[in-house]
Amino acid sequence: MISVPLNKPLLEVKNLLVKIAGVQKSFTAVDNISFNIYPGEICGIVGESGCGKSLTALSIPGLLPPAASAEGSVFFKDRDLLGLSEAQLCGIRGKEISMIFQEPLTSLNPLMKIGRQITEVLEIHGEKKDRRQNRLAAVNLMQKLGLENPARTADSYPFMLSGGMCQRVMIALAMICGPDLLIADEPTTALDLDTQNQILALLREINSAGTTILFISHDLEVIRSICSRVLVMYAGKIVEEGSVDEVFNRPAHEYTGALLGALVEKNQRGEKLKVIPGKVPSIEEDRSKGCPFMPRCNRAIDVCGDEFPPGIKINKNHSSRCVLAANLQDSGRPEK
């Protein structure tokens, strides 16, 4: 682990622009976003599917698909990752920055035994040379992660394991070299509630041991339970950011308020569920003018269609890019 001052970002993303190449032109999927991740924190990115969360995550270690390209800068330990060669990035991936991908069953190699997939990471980064030592390290880590009979699991293929077991294996793959930054992209999707809680507990333990975590999810309750700070994304833009307490109890963007309003409470049994009308605009639609949430917002005013507003600081831990947020700077919105 590195030693980074707590007030200095471990990761600085500046003016990140991710474009997807089409047949005749490119489309903007992530639109000029900037944010910092600080040492030791768990920072979340939340938003509906199609808002650019995963592309943002994939752009950090240089894992974008061939049709996608990134511009701007992504500084990690004072190195701009977007300016590094593939060979240089390979030396960072898995060792300094690791990623837990969506859908572990499809992310694991179906033709390789679990233990071999984990020890391969050690061999690539030269952490250990002896195969027996590598296997012992993999088995010990799987045991710490709660996998029963880890030696037998190491000799199994992915299809022989449950979804929860495969997710633990993905965490083992990501953690075997003790990275400084762990990017967890929807790590609890499709897991039952009990397994989900176990995975979240594991991530908290990993964070307590010194690993900074960027946690991507569309599940606000999961974000609330594990993150200290959150970025809200919509249509490729960051529309609100701040401490989880501030953003969830005092939302300053209408999109955030709509997301929170759609959460199901126990006392709503038998009531009609609240929904956000419309859908996230696709990257093929023109999203260059005004606030992209305007067509779905029931409080939109004329100025919302003119330009995407600059960030409005609610307080030192909370900012929003909504013209209506200016009303919260002095009066404050009632807690939800």
GROMACS .gro file of C-alpha atoms in nm, residues 213-336:
model
  124
  213ILE     CA    1  -1.295   0.170  -0.318
  214LEU     CA    2  -1.492   0.321  -0.606
  215PHE     CA    3  -1.832   0.152  -0.587
  216ILE     CA    4  -2.065   0.167  -0.889
  217SER     CA    5  -2.432   0.077  -0.853
  218HIS     CA    6  -2.786   0.169  -0.954
  219ASP     CA    7  -2.908   0.060  -0.610
  220LEU     CA    8  -2.938   0.362  -0.382
  221GLU     CA    9  -2.987   0.154  -0.068
  222VAL     CA   10  -2.661  -0.030  -0.130
  223ILE     CA   11  -2.482   0.301  -0.191
  224ARG     CA   12  -2.631   0.439   0.132
  225SER     CA   13  -2.514   0.136   0.331
  226ILE     CA   14  -2.150   0.124   0.220
  227CYS     CA   15  -2.037   0.464   0.084
  228SER     CA   16  -1.937   0.782   0.263
  229ARG     CA   17  -1.956   0.998  -0.049
  230VAL     CA   18  -2.158   0.966  -0.370
  231LEU     CA   19  -2.160   1.098  -0.728
  232VAL     CA   20  -2.495   1.100  -0.908
  233MET     CA   21  -2.469   1.047  -1.284
  234TYR     CA   22  -2.730   1.111  -1.549
  235ALA     CA   23  -2.688   1.092  -1.928
  236GLY     CA   24  -2.309   1.089  -1.904
  237LYS     CA   25  -2.286   1.386  -1.666
  238ILE     CA   26  -2.234   1.421  -1.292
  239VAL     CA   27  -2.540   1.614  -1.174
  240GLU     CA   28  -2.481   1.602  -0.798
  241GLU     CA   29  -2.210   1.500  -0.554
  242GLY     CA   30  -2.150   1.510  -0.184
  243SER     CA   31  -2.153   1.312   0.136
  244VAL     CA   32  -2.409   1.032   0.141
  245ASP     CA   33  -2.588   1.194   0.436
  246GLU     CA   34  -2.618   1.528   0.255
  247VAL     CA   35  -2.722   1.389  -0.083
  248PHE     CA   36  -2.972   1.135   0.050
  249ASN     CA   37  -3.127   1.356   0.318
  250ARG     CA   38  -3.113   1.684   0.127
  251PRO     CA   39  -3.107   1.612  -0.249
  252ALA     CA   40  -3.023   1.925  -0.449
  253HIS     CA   41  -3.089   1.797  -0.801
  254GLU     CA   42  -3.434   1.701  -0.921
  255TYR     CA   43  -3.300   1.374  -1.065
  256THR     CA   44  -3.160   1.269  -0.728
  257GLY     CA   45  -3.489   1.359  -0.562
  258ALA     CA   46  -3.680   1.155  -0.821
  259LEU     CA   47  -3.455   0.853  -0.766
  260LEU     CA   48  -3.504   0.872  -0.390
  261GLY     CA   49  -3.877   0.919  -0.437
  262ALA     CA   50  -3.892   0.594  -0.635
  263LEU     CA   51  -3.749   0.391  -0.347
  264VAL     CA   52  -3.994   0.143  -0.196
  265GLU     CA   53  -4.061   0.183   0.176
  266LYS     CA   54  -4.203  -0.087   0.404
  267ASN     CA   55  -4.505   0.125   0.488
  268GLN     CA   56  -4.601   0.149   0.118
  269ARG     CA   57  -4.735  -0.206   0.093
  270GLY     CA   58  -5.035  -0.209  -0.139
  271GLU     CA   59  -4.968   0.142  -0.272
  272LYS     CA   60  -4.886   0.226  -0.632
  273LEU     CA   61  -4.511   0.250  -0.688
  274LYS     CA   62  -4.366   0.587  -0.782
  275VAL     CA   63  -4.174   0.597  -1.110
  276ILE     CA   64  -3.974   0.855  -1.303
  277PRO     CA   65  -4.156   0.919  -1.632
  278GLY     CA   66  -3.966   0.872  -1.957
  279LYS     CA   67  -3.622   0.719  -1.993
  280VAL     CA   68  -3.253   0.806  -1.998
  281PRO     CA   69  -3.174   0.958  -2.341
  282SER     CA   70  -2.956   0.734  -2.557
  283ILE     CA   71  -2.613   0.850  -2.671
  284GLU     CA   72  -2.756   0.888  -3.022
  285GLU     CA   73  -2.986   1.168  -2.904
  286ASP     CA   74  -2.862   1.526  -2.885
  287ARG     CA   75  -2.770   1.584  -2.520
  288SER     CA   76  -2.546   1.886  -2.575
  289LYS     CA   77  -2.792   2.159  -2.477
  290GLY     CA   78  -2.943   2.232  -2.141
  291CYS     CA   79  -3.002   1.990  -1.855
  292PRO     CA   80  -3.046   1.635  -1.990
  293PHE     CA   81  -3.304   1.559  -1.719
  294MET     CA   82  -3.532   1.845  -1.827
  295PRO     CA   83  -3.774   1.628  -2.037
  296ARG     CA   84  -3.843   1.409  -1.730
  297CYS     CA   85  -3.843   1.683  -1.466
  298ASN     CA   86  -4.177   1.810  -1.334
  299ARG     CA   87  -4.017   2.127  -1.200
  300ALA     CA   88  -3.828   2.229  -1.515
  301ILE     CA   89  -3.829   2.597  -1.614
  302ASP     CA   90  -3.733   2.764  -1.943
  303VAL     CA   91  -3.371   2.827  -1.846
  304CYS     CA   92  -3.318   2.451  -1.797
  305GLY     CA   93  -3.323   2.408  -2.174
  306ASP     CA   94  -3.062   2.675  -2.242
  307GLU     CA   95  -2.744   2.532  -2.093
  308PHE     CA   96  -2.616   2.274  -1.847
  309PRO     CA   97  -2.565   2.484  -1.533
  310PRO     CA   98  -2.230   2.511  -1.354
  311GLY     CA   99  -2.189   2.345  -1.017
  312ILE     CA  100  -2.371   2.518  -0.733
  313LYS     CA  101  -2.212   2.464  -0.392
  314ILE     CA  102  -2.472   2.389  -0.127
  315ASN     CA  103  -2.203   2.357   0.140
  316LYS     CA  104  -1.846   2.230   0.161
  317ASN     CA  105  -1.960   1.866   0.131
  318HIS     CA  106  -2.234   1.903  -0.129
  319SER     CA  107  -2.278   2.048  -0.480
  320SER     CA  108  -2.535   2.021  -0.757
  321ARG     CA  109  -2.576   2.115  -1.122
  322CYS     CA  110  -2.942   2.217  -1.109
  323VAL     CA  111  -3.061   2.576  -1.143
  324LEU     CA  112  -3.310   2.517  -0.861
  325ALA     CA  113  -3.027   2.421  -0.623
  326ALA     CA  114  -2.950   2.789  -0.564
  327ASN     CA  115  -3.264   2.802  -0.351
  328LEU     CA  116  -3.107   2.551  -0.108
  329GLN     CA  117  -2.792   2.748  -0.032
  330ASP     CA  118  -2.966   2.965   0.227
  331SER     CA  119  -3.296   2.801   0.318
  332GLY     CA  120  -3.222   2.427   0.297
  333ARG     CA  121  -3.460   2.162   0.172
  334PRO     CA  122  -3.645   1.954   0.432
  335GLU     CA  123  -3.482   1.619   0.497
  336LYS     CA  124  -3.635   1.324   0.320
   0.00000   0.00000   0.00000
